[in-house]
Amino acid sequence: MEGIQHRTVEVNGIKMHVAEKGNKQGPVVLFLHGFPELWYSWRHQIAALASLGYRAVAPDLRGYGDTDAPASVSSYTILHLVGDVVALIDSLGVDQVFLVAHDWGALIGWYVCLFHPERIKAYVSLSIPFLPRNPKVKPVDGMRALYGEDYYVCRFQEDKMELEIAEVGIAYAVKNMLTHRQTGPPLLPKGEYGTGFNPNMSNTLPSWLTEDDLAYFVSKFEKTGFTGGLNYYRNLNINWELLAPWNGVKIKVPVKFITGELDLVYTMLNMKEYIHDGGFKEDVPNLEEVIVQKGVAHYNNQEAAEEISNHIFEFIKKF
């Protein structure tokens, strides 16, 4: 992690930890992480893009790592999360950034593009396509109807989830989630974290995740717990209400979408059809490319780090 600078900025009423590397006068590439991750998820891309003349910036999002974690569940709506990112862009002293985001970060990224397209030169979304609002069904209700009460998003609504994770231990839970490779909707055993997302978890780590990498993630979640991250999920139905004014609005920024063929989102019901059969392109008219990585699962920015860095550069260098 040589040459990465760390600082704290005031954004939207909270203190946000930011990692940064590269040419201070170069174009900004802003990276947004997912669950259960940190700025550190982008360690390979930060180094790669900084070496190519860009200013690579990756925050710990609200509720994560060394960024403030407000106590109230209601402080984690999509409006708060997008507000944090817009304020961070302001703090960088630039009008526009290239946005690169994964998982929950990608969901936030879509709404940054929706609310403030003038701030985003181009967007690279990993794992999560734009998911248009269904005006008839709240998202958690829809997921419960499709996948049942054991579906992880439904289980994350429960107050006792933190206690269940604590019972198996932070280290077990982080490793269990990061090494998950099962396709389709992730289910959690009813009433307990148990074997979690990954009942066949290996004792050995995959080649792309070292013991030091895992230890860094674990050290931060031991400090913060998972409540901040879980609160994102607990606002999904509230977000549906808040986003009603933007129903049917299309994403106008240039977009590249990258997912793994084993990704838990890509392999969910009807997702491949939406991505490949015209629905995604209809909602995102400037979707320029969809990449599906062979043999790669959900955490593709870490598992296929060099390939992801190359895909980002090949796309953003055009602008």
Short mmCIF file of C-alpha atoms in Angstrom, two decimals:
data_model
loop_
_atom_site.label_atom_id
_atom_site.label_comp_id
_atom_site.label_asym_id
_atom_site.label_seq_id
_atom_site.Cartn_x
_atom_site.Cartn_y
_atom_site.Cartn_z
CA MET A 1 0.00 0.00 0.00
CA GLU A 2 3.02 2.19 -0.60
CA GLY A 3 2.32 5.83 -1.37
CA ILE A 4 -1.36 5.79 -0.39
CA GLN A 5 -2.25 8.84 1.68
CA HIS A 6 -5.00 8.77 4.30
CA ARG A 7 -7.00 11.72 5.49
CA THR A 8 -10.34 12.63 6.99
CA VAL A 9 -12.80 14.99 5.31
CA GLU A 10 -16.04 16.52 6.58
CA VAL A 11 -18.94 15.55 4.33
CA ASN A 12 -22.66 15.85 4.86
CA GLY A 13 -22.36 16.12 8.65
CA ILE A 14 -19.97 13.18 9.15
CA LYS A 15 -16.22 12.62 9.13
CA MET A 16 -15.20 10.38 6.23
CA HIS A 17 -11.91 8.49 5.91
CA VAL A 18 -10.40 8.69 2.43
CA ALA A 19 -7.47 6.82 0.88
CA GLU A 20 -5.81 8.51 -2.08
CA LYS A 21 -2.91 8.06 -4.47
CA GLY A 22 -1.74 9.58 -7.73
CA ASN A 23 -1.35 12.84 -9.59
CA LYS A 24 -3.13 15.59 -7.65
CA GLN A 25 -3.75 17.40 -10.96
CA GLY A 26 -4.86 14.26 -12.77
CA PRO A 27 -8.45 13.25 -13.52
CA VAL A 28 -10.16 11.84 -10.42
CA VAL A 29 -11.27 8.22 -10.32
CA LEU A 30 -13.59 7.77 -7.34
CA PHE A 31 -14.06 4.19 -6.03
CA LEU A 32 -17.06 3.14 -3.90
CA HIS A 33 -16.90 -0.19 -2.05
CA GLY A 34 -19.63 -2.68 -1.14
CA PHE A 35 -20.62 -4.96 1.75
CA PRO A 36 -18.77 -6.15 3.77
CA GLU A 37 -15.85 -4.18 2.43
CA LEU A 38 -13.74 -1.04 2.81
CA TRP A 39 -11.64 1.37 0.75
CA TYR A 40 -9.09 -1.47 0.90
CA SER A 41 -11.15 -3.52 -1.58
CA TRP A 42 -9.78 -1.18 -4.27
CA ARG A 43 -6.10 -1.50 -3.28
CA HIS A 44 -5.09 -3.00 -6.65
CA GLN A 45 -7.07 -0.50 -8.74
CA ILE A 46 -5.78 2.47 -6.72
CA ALA A 47 -2.20 1.47 -7.50
CA ALA A 48 -2.94 0.71 -11.16
CA LEU A 49 -4.87 3.91 -11.96
CA ALA A 50 -2.45 6.11 -9.99
CA SER A 51 0.42 4.69 -12.08
CA LEU A 52 -1.44 5.78 -15.24
CA GLY A 53 -1.65 9.44 -14.18
CA TYR A 54 -5.03 9.45 -12.46
CA ARG A 55 -5.89 10.64 -8.97
CA ALA A 56 -7.39 7.54 -7.34
CA VAL A 57 -9.67 8.20 -4.37
CA ALA A 58 -11.45 5.57 -2.25
CA PRO A 59 -13.43 6.36 0.91
CA ASP A 60 -14.72 4.16 3.66
CA LEU A 61 -18.45 4.70 3.20
CA ARG A 62 -20.76 5.83 6.01
CA GLY A 63 -20.85 3.21 8.76
CA TYR A 64 -17.62 1.50 7.64
CA GLY A 65 -13.99 1.43 8.71
CA ASP A 66 -12.62 4.76 9.89
CA THR A 67 -15.62 6.81 8.70
CA ASP A 68 -18.31 7.90 11.16
CA ALA A 69 -21.18 5.49 11.81
CA PRO A 70 -24.30 7.39 12.94
CA ALA A 71 -26.37 5.39 15.43
CA SER A 72 -29.78 5.81 13.85
CA VAL A 73 -31.00 3.38 11.16
CA SER A 74 -32.68 6.35 9.48
CA SER A 75 -29.26 7.95 8.84
CA TYR A 76 -28.50 5.39 6.11
CA THR A 77 -31.05 6.16 3.39
CA ILE A 78 -29.97 6.40 -0.23
CA LEU A 79 -30.28 10.21 0.06
CA HIS A 80 -27.72 10.24 2.88
CA LEU A 81 -25.38 7.92 0.97
CA VAL A 82 -25.56 9.88 -2.27
CA GLY A 83 -25.21 13.12 -0.29
CA ASP A 84 -21.96 11.84 1.20
CA VAL A 85 -20.53 11.08 -2.25
CA VAL A 86 -21.55 14.43 -3.77
CA ALA A 87 -20.01 16.26 -0.79
CA LEU A 88 -16.84 14.18 -1.18
CA ILE A 89 -16.60 15.18 -4.86
CA ASP A 90 -17.00 18.82 -3.79
CA SER A 91 -14.21 18.39 -1.23
CA LEU A 92 -11.86 17.18 -3.98
CA GLY A 93 -12.18 20.54 -5.73
CA VAL A 94 -13.30 19.11 -9.08
CA ASP A 95 -16.47 19.44 -11.13
CA GLN A 96 -16.46 15.88 -12.44
CA VAL A 97 -15.07 12.45 -11.62
CA PHE A 98 -14.90 9.02 -13.17
CA LEU A 99 -16.97 6.82 -10.89
CA VAL A 100 -16.15 3.13 -10.29
CA ALA A 101 -18.25 1.17 -7.81
CA HIS A 102 -19.05 -2.35 -6.62
CA ASP A 103 -22.00 -3.99 -4.83
CA TRP A 104 -23.65 -1.44 -2.47
CA GLY A 105 -21.23 1.18 -3.75
CA ALA A 106 -22.57 0.45 -7.24
CA LEU A 107 -26.15 0.94 -6.08
CA ILE A 108 -25.16 4.30 -4.62
CA GLY A 109 -23.27 5.05 -7.85
CA TRP A 110 -26.38 4.58 -9.99
CA TYR A 111 -28.23 7.17 -7.92
CA VAL A 112 -25.30 9.61 -8.02
CA CYS A 113 -25.58 9.30 -11.81
CA LEU A 114 -29.35 9.75 -11.64
CA PHE A 115 -29.35 12.79 -9.33
CA HIS A 116 -26.15 14.49 -10.53
CA PRO A 117 -25.20 13.28 -14.03
CA GLU A 118 -23.24 16.49 -14.59
CA ARG A 119 -20.72 15.39 -11.92
CA ILE A 120 -19.90 12.01 -13.54
CA LYS A 121 -17.78 11.79 -16.72
CA ALA A 122 -18.37 8.04 -17.00
CA TYR A 123 -19.40 5.20 -14.72
CA VAL A 124 -18.00 1.68 -14.35
CA SER A 125 -20.41 -0.47 -12.31
CA LEU A 126 -19.32 -3.84 -10.95
CA SER A 127 -21.85 -6.57 -10.07
CA ILE A 128 -24.99 -4.44 -9.66
CA PRO A 129 -26.82 -3.24 -12.78
CA PHE A 130 -29.24 -0.35 -12.55
CA LEU A 131 -32.35 -1.77 -10.87
CA PRO A 132 -35.38 0.32 -11.88
CA ARG A 133 -37.99 1.02 -9.24
CA ASN A 134 -41.06 -1.19 -9.42
CA PRO A 135 -43.90 1.20 -8.50
CA LYS A 136 -46.10 -1.67 -7.32
CA VAL A 137 -43.83 -3.65 -4.99
CA LYS A 138 -41.44 -2.60 -2.24
CA PRO A 139 -38.07 -4.31 -2.78
CA VAL A 140 -37.81 -6.28 0.47
CA ASP A 141 -41.43 -7.42 0.08
CA GLY A 142 -40.67 -8.55 -3.46
CA MET A 143 -37.53 -10.42 -2.39
CA ARG A 144 -39.39 -12.13 0.44
CA ALA A 145 -42.09 -13.29 -2.00
CA LEU A 146 -39.49 -14.60 -4.47
CA TYR A 147 -36.89 -16.17 -2.18
CA GLY A 148 -38.51 -16.59 1.23
CA GLU A 149 -37.68 -15.42 4.74
CA ASP A 150 -34.20 -17.01 4.68
CA TYR A 151 -33.04 -14.77 1.83
CA TYR A 152 -30.10 -12.76 3.18
CA VAL A 153 -31.68 -9.32 2.55
CA CYS A 154 -34.76 -10.38 4.52
CA ARG A 155 -32.64 -11.76 7.35
CA PHE A 156 -30.59 -8.54 7.44
CA GLN A 157 -33.78 -6.68 8.38
CA GLU A 158 -33.72 -8.44 11.77
CA ASP A 159 -32.35 -6.62 14.82
CA LYS A 160 -30.73 -9.81 16.08
CA MET A 161 -28.52 -10.23 13.01
CA GLU A 162 -25.56 -8.54 14.70
CA LEU A 163 -25.81 -10.93 17.65
CA GLU A 164 -25.90 -13.93 15.35
CA ILE A 165 -22.77 -12.72 13.54
CA ALA A 166 -21.07 -12.03 16.89
CA GLU A 167 -21.75 -15.63 17.94
CA VAL A 168 -19.72 -17.06 15.06
CA GLY A 169 -17.15 -14.26 15.31
CA ILE A 170 -16.21 -11.33 13.06
CA ALA A 171 -13.30 -13.20 11.48
CA TYR A 172 -15.49 -16.16 10.51
CA ALA A 173 -18.24 -13.92 9.10
CA VAL A 174 -15.90 -11.74 7.01
CA LYS A 175 -14.07 -14.76 5.58
CA ASN A 176 -17.38 -16.55 5.00
CA MET A 177 -18.80 -13.66 2.97
CA LEU A 178 -15.67 -12.73 1.00
CA THR A 179 -15.06 -16.33 -0.13
CA HIS A 180 -18.69 -17.03 -1.09
CA ARG A 181 -18.91 -18.54 -4.58
CA GLN A 182 -22.33 -20.17 -4.69
CA THR A 183 -24.52 -18.90 -7.49
CA GLY A 184 -28.11 -17.80 -7.07
CA PRO A 185 -29.84 -16.05 -4.16
CA PRO A 186 -27.81 -16.34 -0.92
CA LEU A 187 -29.76 -17.88 1.93
CA LEU A 188 -28.95 -17.75 5.65
CA PRO A 189 -30.11 -20.46 8.06
CA LYS A 190 -33.29 -19.40 9.81
CA GLY A 191 -32.66 -17.85 13.22
CA GLU A 192 -28.87 -18.12 13.17
CA TYR A 193 -25.87 -17.06 11.12
CA GLY A 194 -24.60 -20.63 11.42
CA THR A 195 -22.53 -21.62 8.39
CA GLY A 196 -23.61 -18.37 6.79
CA PHE A 197 -23.42 -17.65 3.09
CA ASN A 198 -20.79 -20.24 2.44
CA PRO A 199 -21.48 -23.60 4.16
CA ASN A 200 -18.56 -25.19 2.29
CA MET A 201 -16.02 -22.55 3.34
CA SER A 202 -12.46 -23.78 2.88
CA ASN A 203 -9.81 -23.45 5.58
CA THR A 204 -7.44 -22.03 2.97
CA LEU A 205 -7.93 -18.62 1.42
CA PRO A 206 -8.32 -18.12 -2.35
CA SER A 207 -5.21 -16.93 -4.18
CA TRP A 208 -6.53 -13.38 -4.44
CA LEU A 209 -7.06 -12.89 -0.69
CA THR A 210 -4.03 -13.06 1.64
CA GLU A 211 -4.04 -13.56 5.40
CA ASP A 212 -2.90 -9.91 5.70
CA ASP A 213 -5.81 -8.74 3.51
CA LEU A 214 -8.30 -10.67 5.61
CA ALA A 215 -6.72 -9.39 8.84
CA TYR A 216 -7.17 -5.79 7.68
CA PHE A 217 -10.88 -6.27 6.96
CA VAL A 218 -11.38 -8.13 10.24
CA SER A 219 -9.58 -5.46 12.29
CA LYS A 220 -11.91 -2.74 11.01
CA PHE A 221 -15.13 -4.75 11.45
CA GLU A 222 -14.03 -5.72 14.95
CA LYS A 223 -13.95 -1.99 15.67
CA THR A 224 -17.23 -1.00 13.98
CA GLY A 225 -19.29 -4.19 13.89
CA PHE A 226 -21.70 -4.72 11.00
CA THR A 227 -24.55 -2.42 12.04
CA GLY A 228 -23.60 0.39 9.66
CA GLY A 229 -23.50 -1.95 6.67
CA LEU A 230 -26.68 -3.77 7.68
CA ASN A 231 -28.49 -0.44 7.99
CA TYR A 232 -28.11 0.05 4.23
CA TYR A 233 -30.30 -3.04 3.73
CA ARG A 234 -32.73 -1.91 6.42
CA ASN A 235 -33.52 1.19 4.38
CA LEU A 236 -34.37 -0.57 1.10
CA ASN A 237 -38.13 -0.16 1.55
CA ILE A 238 -37.72 3.44 2.79
CA ASN A 239 -35.54 4.17 -0.26
CA TRP A 240 -38.35 2.86 -2.47
CA GLU A 241 -40.63 5.52 -0.96
CA LEU A 242 -38.02 8.28 -1.23
CA LEU A 243 -37.24 7.46 -4.86
CA ALA A 244 -40.84 7.73 -6.08
CA PRO A 245 -40.24 11.15 -7.74
CA TRP A 246 -37.62 9.59 -10.04
CA ASN A 247 -39.75 6.66 -11.18
CA GLY A 248 -38.98 5.85 -14.81
CA VAL A 249 -36.11 8.34 -15.14
CA LYS A 250 -33.24 6.96 -17.23
CA ILE A 251 -29.49 7.03 -16.47
CA LYS A 252 -27.83 9.28 -19.06
CA VAL A 253 -24.09 8.98 -18.28
CA PRO A 254 -21.80 6.65 -20.29
CA VAL A 255 -21.62 3.27 -18.53
CA LYS A 256 -19.58 0.08 -18.62
CA PHE A 257 -20.91 -2.87 -16.59
CA ILE A 258 -18.71 -5.74 -15.41
CA THR A 259 -19.80 -8.86 -13.55
CA GLY A 260 -18.56 -12.39 -12.94
CA GLU A 261 -20.42 -15.37 -14.39
CA LEU A 262 -20.60 -16.82 -10.85
CA ASP A 263 -21.75 -13.55 -9.26
CA LEU A 264 -24.60 -14.02 -6.76
CA VAL A 265 -26.49 -11.06 -8.30
CA TYR A 266 -25.92 -12.01 -11.94
CA THR A 267 -27.27 -15.53 -11.27
CA MET A 268 -30.46 -14.37 -9.52
CA LEU A 269 -33.89 -14.89 -11.07
CA ASN A 270 -34.39 -12.96 -14.34
CA MET A 271 -31.18 -10.93 -13.92
CA LYS A 272 -29.36 -12.28 -16.98
CA GLU A 273 -32.44 -11.64 -19.11
CA TYR A 274 -32.65 -8.03 -17.88
CA ILE A 275 -28.94 -7.43 -18.49
CA HIS A 276 -28.68 -9.04 -21.94
CA ASP A 277 -32.14 -8.81 -23.54
CA GLY A 278 -32.58 -5.04 -23.77
CA GLY A 279 -34.11 -4.00 -20.46
CA PHE A 280 -30.83 -2.72 -18.99
CA LYS A 281 -29.98 -0.80 -22.18
CA GLU A 282 -33.44 0.74 -22.19
CA ASP A 283 -32.98 2.08 -18.64
CA VAL A 284 -29.36 3.11 -19.32
CA PRO A 285 -29.30 4.35 -22.94
CA ASN A 286 -25.56 5.09 -22.86
CA LEU A 287 -24.63 1.61 -21.63
CA GLU A 288 -21.64 1.00 -23.90
CA GLU A 289 -20.47 -2.42 -22.84
CA VAL A 290 -21.37 -5.43 -20.67
CA ILE A 291 -18.51 -7.70 -19.61
CA VAL A 292 -19.12 -11.13 -18.04
CA GLN A 293 -15.92 -12.57 -16.56
CA LYS A 294 -15.48 -16.33 -16.89
CA GLY A 295 -15.03 -18.24 -13.65
CA VAL A 296 -15.23 -15.08 -11.50
CA ALA A 297 -17.58 -14.58 -8.54
CA HIS A 298 -18.97 -11.53 -6.72
CA TYR A 299 -15.82 -9.77 -5.47
CA ASN A 300 -14.40 -9.33 -8.96
CA ASN A 301 -12.43 -6.18 -8.14
CA GLN A 302 -10.31 -8.33 -5.82
CA GLU A 303 -10.51 -11.74 -7.52
CA ALA A 304 -9.73 -10.48 -11.03
CA ALA A 305 -7.96 -7.29 -9.97
CA GLU A 306 -5.66 -6.73 -12.96
CA GLU A 307 -8.40 -7.48 -15.47
CA ILE A 308 -10.76 -5.04 -13.71
CA SER A 309 -8.08 -2.32 -13.65
CA ASN A 310 -7.51 -2.79 -17.39
CA HIS A 311 -11.25 -2.66 -18.12
CA ILE A 312 -11.58 0.59 -16.14
CA PHE A 313 -8.65 2.23 -17.93
CA GLU A 314 -9.77 1.11 -21.41
CA PHE A 315 -13.16 2.70 -20.80
CA ILE A 316 -12.30 5.96 -19.07
CA LYS A 317 -9.32 6.87 -21.29
CA LYS A 318 -11.85 7.63 -24.08
CA PHE A 319 -13.29 10.61 -22.20
#
